[in-house]
Short mmCIF file of C-alpha atoms and ligand atoms in Angstrom, two decimals:
data_model
loop_
_atom_site.label_atom_id
_atom_site.label_comp_id
_atom_site.label_asym_id
_atom_site.label_seq_id
_atom_site.Cartn_x
_atom_site.Cartn_y
_atom_site.Cartn_z
CA UNK A 1 -0.14 -0.07 -0.40
CA UNK A 2 1.64 3.14 -0.82
CA UNK A 3 1.83 6.19 2.20
CA UNK A 4 4.21 9.24 2.23
CA UNK A 5 7.06 9.70 3.59
CA UNK A 6 8.35 12.48 5.86
CA UNK A 7 12.58 12.16 5.92
CA UNK A 8 15.32 14.20 7.14
CA UNK A 9 17.76 13.97 4.47
CA UNK A 10 21.61 14.92 6.11
CA UNK A 11 23.93 14.83 2.93
CA UNK A 12 27.91 15.57 2.23
CA UNK A 13 27.61 18.01 0.06
CA UNK A 14 31.02 19.05 -1.06
CA UNK A 15 31.83 21.69 -4.11
CA UNK A 16 34.86 20.35 -5.64
CA UNK A 17 37.36 18.11 -5.68
CA UNK A 18 39.66 20.66 -3.81
CA UNK A 19 36.16 21.86 -0.83
CA UNK A 20 37.23 20.40 2.11
CA UNK A 21 32.72 19.88 1.55
CA UNK A 22 30.67 19.48 5.57
CA UNK A 23 26.74 18.07 5.61
CA UNK A 24 23.68 19.85 5.17
CA UNK A 25 20.07 18.56 6.22
CA UNK A 26 17.26 18.74 3.80
CA UNK A 27 13.49 18.11 4.16
CA UNK A 28 12.00 15.27 1.73
CA UNK A 29 7.92 16.18 2.07
CA UNK A 30 5.21 13.64 1.50
CA UNK A 31 7.38 10.81 -0.52
CA UNK A 32 5.55 8.32 -2.03
CA UNK A 33 6.92 4.84 -0.70
CA UNK A 34 6.74 3.34 -4.54
CA UNK A 35 9.38 5.66 -5.56
CA UNK A 36 12.78 4.67 -5.64
CA UNK A 37 15.88 6.04 -3.32
CA UNK A 38 17.22 8.14 -7.01
CA UNK A 39 13.87 8.94 -7.72
CA UNK A 40 13.00 10.39 -3.86
CA UNK A 41 16.77 12.53 -5.01
CA UNK A 42 15.47 13.18 -8.09
CA UNK A 43 12.02 15.66 -6.08
CA UNK A 44 14.65 16.60 -3.03
CA UNK A 45 16.72 18.55 -6.00
CA UNK A 46 13.47 20.23 -7.50
CA UNK A 47 12.97 21.59 -4.73
CA UNK A 48 16.98 22.12 -4.46
CA UNK A 49 16.72 24.29 -7.65
CA UNK A 50 13.25 25.85 -7.33
CA UNK A 51 14.96 27.62 -4.79
CA UNK A 52 17.50 28.30 -7.13
CA UNK A 53 20.80 26.69 -5.35
CA UNK A 54 22.69 23.64 -7.12
CA UNK A 55 20.89 20.21 -7.22
CA UNK A 56 22.40 17.19 -4.97
CA UNK A 57 24.83 15.85 -7.46
CA UNK A 58 25.40 11.66 -7.76
CA UNK A 59 26.32 9.12 -10.07
CA UNK A 60 23.56 6.93 -11.97
CA UNK A 61 22.77 5.46 -15.25
CA UNK A 62 20.28 2.46 -16.12
CA UNK A 63 18.01 2.87 -12.68
CA UNK A 64 17.68 -1.06 -12.73
CA UNK A 65 20.53 -1.79 -11.11
CA UNK A 66 22.85 -3.61 -13.99
CA UNK A 67 24.88 -0.88 -14.93
CA UNK A 68 27.34 0.20 -11.10
CA UNK A 69 27.10 3.58 -11.72
CA UNK A 70 25.27 4.36 -8.80
CA UNK A 71 26.17 4.42 -5.54
CA UNK A 72 26.43 6.19 -1.88
CA UNK A 73 26.24 5.34 0.82
CA UNK A 74 23.33 5.29 2.23
CA UNK A 75 23.00 5.28 6.78
CA UNK A 76 26.47 4.13 6.77
CA UNK A 77 26.46 1.42 4.41
CA UNK A 78 26.88 1.74 0.07
CA UNK A 79 23.75 1.15 -1.36
CA UNK A 80 21.58 1.46 2.52
CA UNK A 81 21.66 -1.69 4.34
CA UNK A 82 19.52 -3.84 2.30
CA UNK A 83 21.17 -6.84 0.93
CA UNK A 84 22.00 -7.28 -2.69
CA UNK A 85 20.61 -3.83 -3.17
CA UNK A 86 22.07 -1.63 -5.47
CA UNK A 87 20.60 2.39 -4.35
CA UNK A 88 18.27 2.92 -7.72
CA UNK A 89 16.90 -0.14 -6.97
CA UNK A 90 16.15 0.46 -3.81
CA UNK A 91 13.16 1.26 -2.72
CA UNK A 92 11.03 4.25 -0.53
CA UNK A 93 9.35 1.32 1.38
CA UNK A 94 11.97 0.80 3.28
CA UNK A 95 12.16 3.12 5.37
CA UNK A 96 9.78 4.78 8.20
CA UNK A 97 8.18 8.55 8.38
CA UNK A 98 10.50 10.54 10.39
CA UNK A 99 13.77 9.03 9.59
CA UNK A 100 16.81 10.23 9.04
CA UNK A 101 19.17 9.47 5.92
CA UNK A 102 22.66 9.94 6.33
CA UNK A 103 24.24 10.61 2.49
CA UNK A 104 27.79 10.01 1.72
CA UNK A 105 29.82 9.51 -1.11
CA UNK A 106 31.95 6.00 -1.50
CA UNK A 107 35.41 6.80 0.60
CA UNK A 108 39.04 5.84 -0.58
CA UNK A 109 41.73 7.91 -1.54
CA UNK A 110 41.41 6.25 -5.07
CA UNK A 111 37.79 7.43 -5.47
CA UNK A 112 38.31 11.47 -5.24
CA UNK A 113 35.56 13.28 -5.01
CA UNK A 114 34.81 15.09 -7.70
CA UNK A 115 31.26 16.57 -6.55
CA UNK A 116 28.28 15.60 -3.26
CA UNK A 117 27.97 11.96 -4.09
CA UNK A 118 30.15 11.63 -6.84
CA UNK A 119 33.48 10.06 -6.82
CA UNK A 120 35.94 8.90 -9.37
CA UNK A 121 36.13 6.00 -10.72
CA UNK A 122 38.57 5.40 -13.15
CA UNK A 123 40.50 3.87 -10.91
CA UNK A 124 39.32 1.01 -11.99
CA UNK A 125 39.06 1.00 -15.13
CA UNK A 126 42.78 1.58 -15.51
CA UNK A 127 42.73 -1.80 -13.20
CA UNK A 128 40.61 -3.57 -16.28
CA UNK A 129 42.66 -1.60 -18.72
CA UNK A 130 45.60 -3.10 -16.85
CA UNK A 131 45.15 -6.80 -17.27
CA UNK A 132 41.03 -7.27 -16.65
CA UNK A 133 40.45 -8.22 -20.98
CA UNK A 134 41.34 -12.08 -22.97
CA UNK A 135 42.54 -11.67 -25.94
CA UNK A 136 41.23 -13.76 -28.77
CA UNK A 137 40.18 -13.77 -32.44
CA UNK A 138 37.15 -11.34 -33.06
CA UNK A 139 35.93 -13.39 -36.61
CA UNK A 140 33.34 -15.33 -37.31
CA UNK A 141 31.67 -17.31 -34.57
CA UNK A 142 33.46 -20.46 -32.88
CA UNK A 143 30.84 -23.82 -32.83
CA UNK A 144 28.64 -24.46 -29.84
CA UNK A 145 31.35 -26.60 -27.97
CA UNK A 146 34.29 -26.56 -29.53
CA UNK A 147 35.73 -25.40 -26.28
CA UNK A 148 34.35 -28.03 -23.54
CA UNK A 149 33.73 -26.21 -20.43
CA UNK A 150 32.59 -27.63 -17.01
CA UNK A 151 29.27 -26.39 -16.11
CA UNK A 152 30.61 -25.63 -12.65
CA UNK A 153 33.85 -23.47 -13.13
CA UNK A 154 30.89 -21.82 -16.29
CA UNK A 155 29.05 -21.31 -13.19
CA UNK A 156 30.99 -19.81 -11.07
CA UNK A 157 32.98 -17.77 -14.48
CA UNK A 158 28.95 -16.37 -14.74
CA UNK A 159 28.78 -15.46 -10.65
CA UNK A 160 32.37 -13.49 -11.04
CA UNK A 161 30.75 -12.00 -14.13
CA UNK A 162 27.86 -10.39 -11.68
CA UNK A 163 30.04 -7.34 -10.66
CA UNK A 164 29.09 -4.63 -11.99
CA UNK A 165 32.02 -2.50 -10.99
CA UNK A 166 30.09 -0.16 -8.56
CA UNK A 167 32.99 -0.14 -6.19
CA UNK A 168 30.73 -0.81 -2.77
CA UNK A 169 32.59 -3.17 -2.36
CA UNK A 170 35.60 -0.33 -1.94
CA UNK A 171 33.62 1.39 0.02
CA UNK A 172 32.70 -1.05 2.70
CA UNK A 173 35.76 -2.17 2.93
CA UNK A 174 37.44 -0.61 6.50
CA UNK A 175 40.93 -0.18 4.51
CA UNK A 176 39.20 0.79 1.64
CA UNK A 177 40.78 -2.64 -0.47
CA UNK A 178 39.58 -3.32 -3.74
CA UNK A 179 40.75 -6.88 -3.88
CA UNK A 180 36.64 -7.99 -4.40
CA UNK A 181 36.59 -6.03 -7.93
CA UNK A 182 39.69 -7.40 -9.02
CA UNK A 183 39.76 -11.20 -7.58
CA UNK A 184 35.99 -11.18 -9.38
CA UNK A 185 37.35 -9.72 -12.67
CA UNK A 186 40.75 -12.75 -12.41
CA UNK A 187 38.42 -15.22 -11.41
CA UNK A 188 35.77 -14.63 -14.16
CA UNK A 189 38.37 -14.85 -16.15
CA UNK A 190 40.72 -16.80 -15.14
CA UNK A 191 38.17 -19.40 -14.24
CA UNK A 192 37.37 -19.97 -18.77
CA UNK A 193 39.90 -21.14 -21.56
CA UNK A 194 39.22 -17.89 -23.02
CA UNK A 195 41.61 -16.87 -20.30
CA UNK A 196 43.81 -18.66 -19.90
CA UNK A 197 46.68 -16.81 -22.39
CA UNK A 198 46.76 -14.10 -20.23
CA UNK A 199 46.15 -15.56 -16.40
CA UNK A 200 50.01 -14.53 -15.37
CA UNK A 201 50.26 -10.81 -16.71
CA UNK A 202 46.67 -10.36 -15.84
CA UNK A 203 46.84 -11.43 -12.29
CA UNK A 204 50.87 -9.74 -11.80
CA UNK A 205 48.94 -6.30 -13.98
CA UNK A 206 46.43 -6.38 -12.37
CA UNK A 207 47.33 -6.33 -8.53
CA UNK A 208 50.49 -4.30 -9.74
CA UNK A 209 47.78 -1.02 -11.30
CA UNK A 210 45.57 -1.12 -7.88
CA UNK A 211 48.21 -0.95 -5.21
CA UNK A 212 49.45 2.24 -7.43
CA UNK A 213 46.26 3.39 -7.41
CA UNK A 214 46.26 3.33 -4.06
CA UNK A 215 43.35 0.53 -2.49
CA UNK A 216 44.08 -0.65 0.62
CA UNK A 217 44.62 -4.54 1.73
CA UNK A 218 42.70 -7.04 2.40
CA UNK A 219 42.57 -7.89 5.69
CA UNK A 220 39.92 -10.12 5.42
CA UNK A 221 36.94 -8.39 7.26
CA UNK A 222 34.22 -9.66 4.68
CA UNK A 223 32.36 -6.04 4.55
CA UNK A 224 32.51 -5.85 0.79
CA UNK A 225 31.14 -8.59 -0.31
CA UNK A 226 27.96 -8.09 2.83
CA UNK A 227 27.84 -5.29 1.09
CA UNK A 228 27.92 -6.18 -2.47
CA UNK A 229 24.85 -5.85 -4.28
CA UNK A 230 25.53 -8.78 -6.66
CA UNK A 231 27.16 -10.94 -3.96
CA UNK A 232 30.44 -11.64 -5.05
CA UNK A 233 32.65 -14.41 -2.91
CA UNK A 234 35.16 -13.46 -0.43
CA UNK A 235 36.77 -16.97 -3.04
CA UNK A 236 37.22 -14.86 -6.00
CA UNK A 237 39.77 -13.08 -3.49
CA UNK A 238 41.20 -15.94 -1.85
CA UNK A 239 41.60 -16.88 -6.11
CA UNK A 240 43.12 -14.29 -6.46
CA UNK A 241 45.49 -14.72 -3.64
CA UNK A 242 46.23 -18.13 -5.43
CA UNK A 243 46.89 -17.07 -9.18
CA UNK A 244 48.93 -13.76 -8.13
CA UNK A 245 51.22 -16.25 -5.64
CA UNK A 246 51.18 -18.29 -8.88
CA UNK A 247 52.07 -16.33 -11.29
CA UNK A 248 54.77 -14.74 -8.36
CA UNK A 249 56.59 -17.41 -7.95
CA UNK A 250 56.52 -19.34 -11.93
CA UNK A 251 56.12 -16.01 -14.34
CA UNK A 252 58.79 -15.52 -17.50
CA UNK A 253 61.26 -12.65 -17.27
CA UNK A 254 60.52 -11.48 -21.41
CA UNK A 255 63.24 -12.01 -23.36
CA UNK A 256 65.32 -9.89 -26.56
CA UNK A 257 63.92 -11.25 -29.68
CA UNK A 258 66.02 -14.49 -30.68
CA UNK A 259 65.58 -15.95 -26.73
CA UNK A 260 64.18 -19.32 -25.86
CA UNK B 1 56.65 -2.65 -14.62
CA UNK B 2 60.06 -4.81 -13.27
CA UNK B 3 58.37 -7.30 -12.00
CA UNK B 4 61.03 -9.33 -9.92
CA UNK B 5 60.82 -6.73 -7.04
CA UNK B 6 57.45 -6.14 -6.99
CA UNK B 7 56.33 -9.21 -5.34
CA UNK B 8 57.02 -7.51 -1.76
CA UNK B 9 56.46 -4.72 -2.02
CA UNK B 10 52.53 -5.55 -3.27
CA UNK B 11 50.35 -5.57 -1.01
CA UNK B 12 48.70 -9.32 -1.46
CA UNK B 13 53.28 -10.27 -0.98
CA UNK B 14 53.13 -8.18 2.37
CA UNK B 15 50.13 -9.81 3.42
CA UNK B 16 51.23 -13.10 2.58
CA UNK B 17 54.53 -12.20 4.95
CA UNK B 18 52.11 -11.63 7.68
CA UNK B 19 50.26 -15.57 6.87
CA UNK B 20 53.77 -16.87 6.86
CA UNK B 21 55.27 -15.91 9.69
CA UNK B 22 51.63 -16.02 11.74
CA UNK B 23 51.88 -19.59 10.76
CA UNK B 24 55.32 -20.20 12.36
CA UNK B 25 53.70 -17.15 15.23
CA UNK B 26 51.49 -20.26 15.60
CA UNK B 27 53.15 -23.18 15.68
CA UNK B 28 55.32 -21.42 18.39
CA UNK B 29 52.62 -20.84 20.80
CA UNK B 30 51.12 -24.38 20.50
CA UNK B 31 54.72 -26.17 21.21
CA UNK B 32 54.83 -23.33 23.74
CA UNK B 33 51.78 -24.31 25.46
CA UNK B 34 52.11 -28.03 25.05
CA UNK B 35 54.89 -27.92 27.14
CA UNK B 36 54.33 -26.16 29.69
CA UNK B 37 51.78 -28.18 30.54
CA UNK B 38 54.26 -30.45 32.11
CA UNK B 39 53.73 -27.83 35.03
CA UNK B 40 50.85 -29.90 35.97
CA UNK B 41 53.05 -33.51 35.97
CA UNK B 42 54.48 -34.47 40.25
CA UNK B 43 57.77 -34.10 41.00
CA UNK B 44 60.01 -37.50 40.85
CA UNK B 45 62.85 -37.69 42.79
CA UNK B 46 63.08 -34.09 43.95
CA UNK B 47 63.19 -32.98 39.92
CA UNK B 48 60.24 -31.45 38.96
CA UNK B 49 58.99 -32.32 35.01
CA UNK B 50 59.27 -28.78 34.41
CA UNK B 51 62.37 -27.68 35.27
CA UNK B 52 63.30 -31.02 33.67
CA UNK B 53 61.70 -30.50 30.42
CA UNK B 54 63.97 -26.45 30.49
CA UNK B 55 67.42 -28.25 30.89
CA UNK B 56 66.67 -30.26 28.10
CA UNK B 57 65.70 -26.85 26.15
CA UNK B 58 68.54 -25.12 26.89
CA UNK B 59 70.83 -28.20 25.96
CA UNK B 60 69.16 -29.83 22.52
CA UNK B 61 72.00 -29.67 19.75
CA UNK B 62 74.64 -28.93 22.63
CA UNK B 63 72.36 -26.16 23.20
CA UNK B 64 72.11 -24.54 19.57
CA UNK B 65 68.93 -25.97 18.90
CA UNK B 66 67.66 -22.66 21.17
CA UNK B 67 69.96 -19.92 19.89
CA UNK B 68 68.27 -21.73 16.15
CA UNK B 69 64.76 -21.13 17.98
CA UNK B 70 64.63 -17.72 19.23
CA UNK B 71 66.69 -16.71 15.65
CA UNK B 72 63.45 -18.04 14.14
CA UNK B 73 60.84 -16.36 16.04
CA UNK B 74 62.85 -12.84 16.49
CA UNK B 75 63.10 -12.77 13.14
CA UNK B 76 59.24 -13.86 12.37
CA UNK B 77 58.05 -11.38 14.67
CA UNK B 78 60.63 -8.96 13.11
CA UNK B 79 58.77 -9.17 9.58
CA UNK B 80 55.06 -10.17 11.12
CA UNK B 81 56.19 -6.39 12.31
CA UNK B 82 57.32 -5.13 9.70
CA UNK B 83 54.46 -5.99 7.63
CA UNK B 84 51.70 -4.98 9.84
CA UNK B 85 53.14 -1.62 9.79
CA UNK B 86 53.27 -0.66 6.34
CA UNK B 87 50.29 -2.39 5.56
CA UNK B 88 48.15 -0.43 7.84
CA UNK B 89 49.82 2.91 6.83
CA UNK B 90 48.22 1.65 3.26
CA UNK B 91 45.03 1.09 4.99
CA UNK B 92 45.21 4.83 6.98
CA UNK B 93 45.96 6.23 3.53
CA UNK B 94 43.80 4.26 1.12
CA UNK B 95 41.20 5.64 3.14
CA UNK B 96 41.98 9.69 4.22
CA UNK B 97 37.76 10.82 5.09
CA UNK B 98 36.45 8.61 7.67
CA UNK B 99 32.21 7.83 8.02
CA UNK B 100 30.04 9.71 9.55
CA UNK B 101 29.02 6.81 11.08
CA UNK B 102 29.85 3.15 9.68
CA UNK B 103 27.75 0.25 9.88
CA UNK B 104 29.30 -3.27 10.30
CA UNK B 105 27.89 -5.66 8.58
CA UNK B 106 29.79 -8.59 8.26
CA UNK B 107 33.57 -8.06 10.20
CA UNK B 108 33.99 -8.73 13.84
CA UNK B 109 35.75 -6.55 17.08
CA UNK B 110 38.23 -8.80 16.76
CA UNK B 111 39.42 -8.46 12.99
CA UNK B 112 38.83 -4.46 13.30
CA UNK B 113 41.26 -4.74 16.04
CA UNK B 114 43.57 -6.98 15.22
CA UNK B 115 46.25 -4.15 15.30
CA UNK B 116 45.53 -3.73 18.83
CA UNK B 117 45.45 -6.77 20.10
CA UNK B 118 48.92 -7.47 18.28
CA UNK B 119 49.98 -4.25 19.96
CA UNK B 120 49.14 -5.45 23.08
CA UNK B 121 51.30 -8.72 22.73
CA UNK B 122 53.83 -6.90 21.37
CA UNK B 123 54.38 -5.51 24.65
CA UNK B 124 53.41 -8.62 26.61
CA UNK B 125 56.23 -10.64 25.16
CA UNK B 126 58.56 -8.18 26.23
CA UNK B 127 57.09 -8.49 29.77
CA UNK B 128 57.14 -12.25 29.50
CA UNK B 129 60.42 -12.64 28.62
CA UNK B 130 62.17 -9.96 31.56
CA UNK B 131 59.63 -11.59 33.83
CA UNK B 132 60.92 -15.59 33.30
CA UNK B 133 63.39 -15.18 30.93
CA UNK B 134 66.28 -12.37 32.44
CA UNK B 135 64.37 -12.80 35.62
CA UNK B 136 62.25 -9.03 36.42
CA UNK B 137 59.55 -7.84 38.65
CA UNK B 138 58.86 -11.34 40.89
CA UNK B 139 60.74 -13.14 42.82
CA UNK B 140 63.22 -15.34 40.32
CA UNK B 141 66.21 -18.19 40.53
CA UNK B 142 67.90 -19.25 37.23
CA UNK B 143 67.16 -22.76 36.67
CA UNK B 144 63.94 -23.18 39.76
CA UNK B 145 61.30 -22.60 36.81
CA UNK B 146 58.81 -24.28 38.74
CA UNK B 147 59.42 -22.31 41.58
CA UNK B 148 59.66 -18.96 39.75
CA UNK B 149 56.36 -19.73 37.63
CA UNK B 150 54.28 -20.23 40.92
CA UNK B 151 55.74 -17.30 42.76
CA UNK B 152 55.30 -15.51 39.58
CA UNK B 153 51.53 -16.07 39.42
CA UNK B 154 50.68 -16.08 42.73
CA UNK B 155 51.01 -11.92 42.50
CA UNK B 156 47.71 -10.89 41.00
CA UNK B 157 48.51 -7.97 39.16
CA UNK B 158 51.21 -10.04 37.35
CA UNK B 159 48.24 -12.99 36.65
CA UNK B 160 46.09 -10.72 35.94
CA UNK B 161 48.01 -8.98 32.96
CA UNK B 162 48.97 -12.43 31.61
CA UNK B 163 45.44 -13.42 31.46
CA UNK B 164 44.51 -9.87 29.73
CA UNK B 165 46.49 -11.20 26.88
CA UNK B 166 45.60 -14.59 26.55
CA UNK B 167 42.67 -12.75 25.89
CA UNK B 168 43.95 -10.69 23.40
CA UNK B 169 46.10 -13.50 21.49
CA UNK B 170 42.13 -15.19 20.94
CA UNK B 171 40.96 -12.29 19.57
CA UNK B 172 44.44 -12.18 17.83
CA UNK B 173 44.25 -15.98 16.44
CA UNK B 174 40.79 -16.69 15.73
CA UNK B 175 40.67 -14.35 12.94
CA UNK B 176 44.21 -14.45 12.11
CA UNK B 177 43.94 -17.87 12.11
CA UNK B 178 41.15 -17.84 8.80
CA UNK B 179 42.50 -14.57 7.69
CA UNK B 180 45.86 -16.57 6.97
CA UNK B 181 44.14 -19.75 5.31
CA UNK B 182 42.45 -16.63 3.39
CA UNK B 183 45.29 -14.59 1.86
CA UNK B 184 47.52 -18.15 1.12
CA UNK B 185 44.72 -19.16 -1.48
CA UNK B 186 42.92 -21.86 0.61
CA UNK B 187 39.75 -22.07 -0.34
CA UNK B 188 37.57 -24.88 -1.26
CA UNK B 189 33.12 -25.19 -0.98
CA UNK B 190 34.00 -28.32 1.54
CA UNK B 191 37.00 -27.10 3.47
CA UNK B 192 35.48 -23.65 3.97
CA UNK B 193 33.55 -24.22 6.96
CA UNK B 194 36.68 -26.01 8.32
CA UNK B 195 38.73 -23.54 8.65
CA UNK B 196 37.34 -21.43 10.82
CA UNK B 197 36.31 -24.75 12.90
CA UNK B 198 39.98 -25.26 12.75
CA UNK B 199 40.71 -21.85 13.90
CA UNK B 200 39.07 -21.81 16.73
CA UNK B 201 39.56 -24.67 17.71
CA UNK B 202 43.15 -24.08 17.92
CA UNK B 203 42.85 -20.47 19.39
CA UNK B 204 40.62 -22.26 21.96
CA UNK B 205 43.24 -24.70 22.90
CA UNK B 206 45.44 -22.51 23.08
CA UNK B 207 44.47 -19.74 25.12
CA UNK B 208 42.49 -21.87 27.49
CA UNK B 209 45.27 -24.38 28.76
CA UNK B 210 47.75 -20.46 29.00
CA UNK B 211 44.93 -19.40 31.36
CA UNK B 212 44.44 -22.36 33.06
CA UNK B 213 48.61 -21.87 34.58
CA UNK B 214 47.95 -18.18 36.79
CA UNK B 215 44.58 -19.58 36.96
CA UNK B 216 45.43 -22.75 39.14
CA UNK B 217 48.57 -21.06 40.83
CA UNK B 218 46.19 -18.47 42.03
CA UNK B 219 43.44 -21.08 42.93
CA UNK B 220 46.70 -22.94 45.26
CA UNK B 221 45.81 -26.06 42.75
CA UNK B 222 49.94 -25.92 41.55
CA UNK B 223 51.94 -24.93 44.78
CA UNK B 224 54.91 -24.65 45.74
CA UNK B 225 57.04 -28.40 46.65
C1 LIG C 301 54.00 -9.69 18.57
C2 LIG C 301 53.04 -8.00 18.09
C3 LIG C 301 51.64 -7.99 17.29
C4 LIG C 301 51.56 -7.25 15.81
C5 LIG C 301 51.91 -5.66 16.25
C6 LIG C 301 50.62 -8.14 15.22
C7 LIG C 301 50.11 -7.93 14.46
C8 LIG C 301 49.43 -8.63 13.42
C9 LIG C 301 48.36 -7.48 13.19
C10 LIG C 301 48.12 -5.65 12.52
C11 LIG C 301 47.77 -8.53 11.36
C12 LIG C 301 46.96 -7.82 10.85
C13 LIG C 301 48.06 -7.70 9.70
C14 LIG C 301 46.20 -7.04 7.91
O1 LIG C 301 46.13 -8.00 7.98
O2 LIG C 301 45.96 -6.47 8.04
C15 LIG C 301 48.66 -9.34 11.98
C16 LIG C 301 47.41 -10.73 11.50
C17 LIG C 301 48.29 -11.85 12.05
N1 LIG C 301 48.81 -12.58 13.04
FE1 LIG C 301 49.96 -11.01 14.27
N2 LIG C 301 51.18 -9.41 15.34
C18 LIG C 301 51.16 -9.68 16.49
C19 LIG C 301 51.92 -10.87 17.27
C20 LIG C 301 51.07 -12.20 16.73
C21 LIG C 301 51.26 -13.39 17.39
C22 LIG C 301 51.90 -13.80 18.65
C23 LIG C 301 50.45 -14.08 16.86
C24 LIG C 301 51.42 -15.93 16.29
C25 LIG C 301 50.26 -16.25 17.59
C26 LIG C 301 50.21 -13.54 15.37
C27 LIG C 301 49.26 -14.27 14.25
C28 LIG C 301 48.72 -13.97 12.94
C29 LIG C 301 48.60 -14.07 12.42
C30 LIG C 301 47.84 -15.88 12.38
C31 LIG C 301 47.72 -13.23 11.37
C32 LIG C 301 46.99 -13.44 9.95
C33 LIG C 301 47.60 -13.43 8.54
C34 LIG C 301 46.82 -13.06 8.18
O3 LIG C 301 45.66 -12.59 7.95
O4 LIG C 301 46.84 -13.66 6.42
N3 LIG C 301 50.31 -12.66 15.62
N4 LIG C 301 49.06 -9.34 13.01
S1 LIG C 302 21.80 3.40 -12.11
FE1 LIG C 302 22.79 1.05 -13.52
S2 LIG C 302 22.59 0.09 -11.40
FE2 LIG C 302 22.08 2.45 -10.13
#
C-alpha cells in the first residue's frame, strides 16, 4: 500500500575535489513509498533547484541495478542496508516516516570526490586496462561446444562476472581495499579457457595497478561481500591470492627477440 | 614493470609475509603451551618435570637448538610487525576521510582490532621475556622454572596481566588463523566451513590451557613443594 513519508536527509555537499565539504540537512516531504531512492533524490533536487541552489550531484544511469553507475553510502552502508540491492533499486518502502537518512560518497583516496556524492572511479577502469581482458580473435563465431567448459566452472565464472564495478566493496571495506573487485575480474576470466593465455600477467598487472591506485589491503573482514549488490563471494579473493602467488613464482621474464 | 621487485612490495606479498610469519608464531604458541603443560606433572626424585624440560631446551643440539628457535622467532616477529606497520599505513592512506557512522555487517570486533590485540601482544612478549627469562618483577632463581612460575603467578596483578594478554591472543588468533588461510588461497567449498572451526579449536586450546596456569596457581592447585 502506498504511503507518504516525511524524511530528513543529512547530505554530504562538496563543490569540487578541493572543497573540504560538509553535511547539510534537507527536508524530504510527502515522499511516496513507491518511489525508488534515486526518484526521492530527484524530488528533493527539484525543490533545491526551485530555490535557486545547486542540486545534489549523484551518479546514475540504468536505474535498474545493472550498470553499476549509482552508488552512495546510505546510513553508513554502501547502497543502503538492504542486501544485494543497488541504490537505484532501493525503494522508499524500506524507510519509515520521520527517518533521518545520512548520505555520503564512497570514501577512498582511489575514488576522489568530484562533487557531492559523485566520485571518480576511473581507477577501476585503469585496473581493467592493466589486465582485465582476453586477446581472442573476434572473427566468425566458433561452433558450439568446440571449447569444452565444465558446468561448475561456467557457473563460477558467471557468478564472478556478475560484478558491475560499482565500487561498493571498496566503500564498505574498512581498509578501502579493491580486492573483491579485482578478485571477481581475475576469477571470471581465469575460470574459462579463453582466459588462460594471459592468466599469469593478468594477476600480476592488475594487482600492481590496484596497488598503484592507492587502494588498501585485504584484512579478510568480509564487509565487501556483505555489501555487494551482486553477492560476489570472498572465494574470488582467495582465488586472486592463489593466482597472484602462483604468477609471482612462475612468470617468465621477457626476453629479447631470438631468446628461448 | 619490474616484476622481480614487486612481489615483496605488493599488498598481497605483504599479506603473504604476514600469513607465513603468523603460521610460525602459531606453531610456537602451540608448542609453548604443550611444553608448559608439564607444570601439572608431579615431581619425581625431587625433580620437577618442568625444570627438566627447561634443561632439555637449553641443552638440545649442544645448546644450539634454543638459539635456532630464538633466531627463527625473532625474524618471524620482526617481519610480522614490519608487514603489519606497512599494511596499516597503506590502509590508513586508502581511506583519508572516515564515514560519519559506519555500520558493520560482516567484520568482527576481533578483525577490526588486530592492530590493538597485536600491539598488546608485543608489549606482553617483552614483559614475558623480562619476567621468566631475565628474572624481573617477581622473585627469581636461575633454573628453578617451576618455582619461578608459581611465585610469579601468586602475584594477582601479574596473573591478571597474563590473562588479559591471553584474551588478546584469543582475539588475534581466531581471526588470524582464518585470515591466513584465505590469504594463502586455501579456499574450497568442501573445506571452507572447517577453516573457522579449525581457527576456533586451535585458539581455544592454546588460550584455555595458557589461562589455566595462572588460575591453577592463584587457586592453590599448583603450589610450591
Ligand atoms: C608481536 C606483536 C604482534 C603484532 C603487532 C601483530 C599484528 C598483526 C596485525 C596488524 C595483523 C593484521 C594484518 C592485516 O591483515 O592487515 C596480524 C595478523 C596475524 N597475526 Fe599478528 N601480531 C603480533 C603477534 C602475533 C602472534 C604472537 C601471533 C601468533 C601466535 C600472530 C598471528 C597472526 C596471524 C596468524 C595473522 C593473520 C595473517 C593473515 O591475515 O594472513 N600475531 N598481526
Ligand atoms: S543506476 Fe545503474 S546500477 Fe544503479
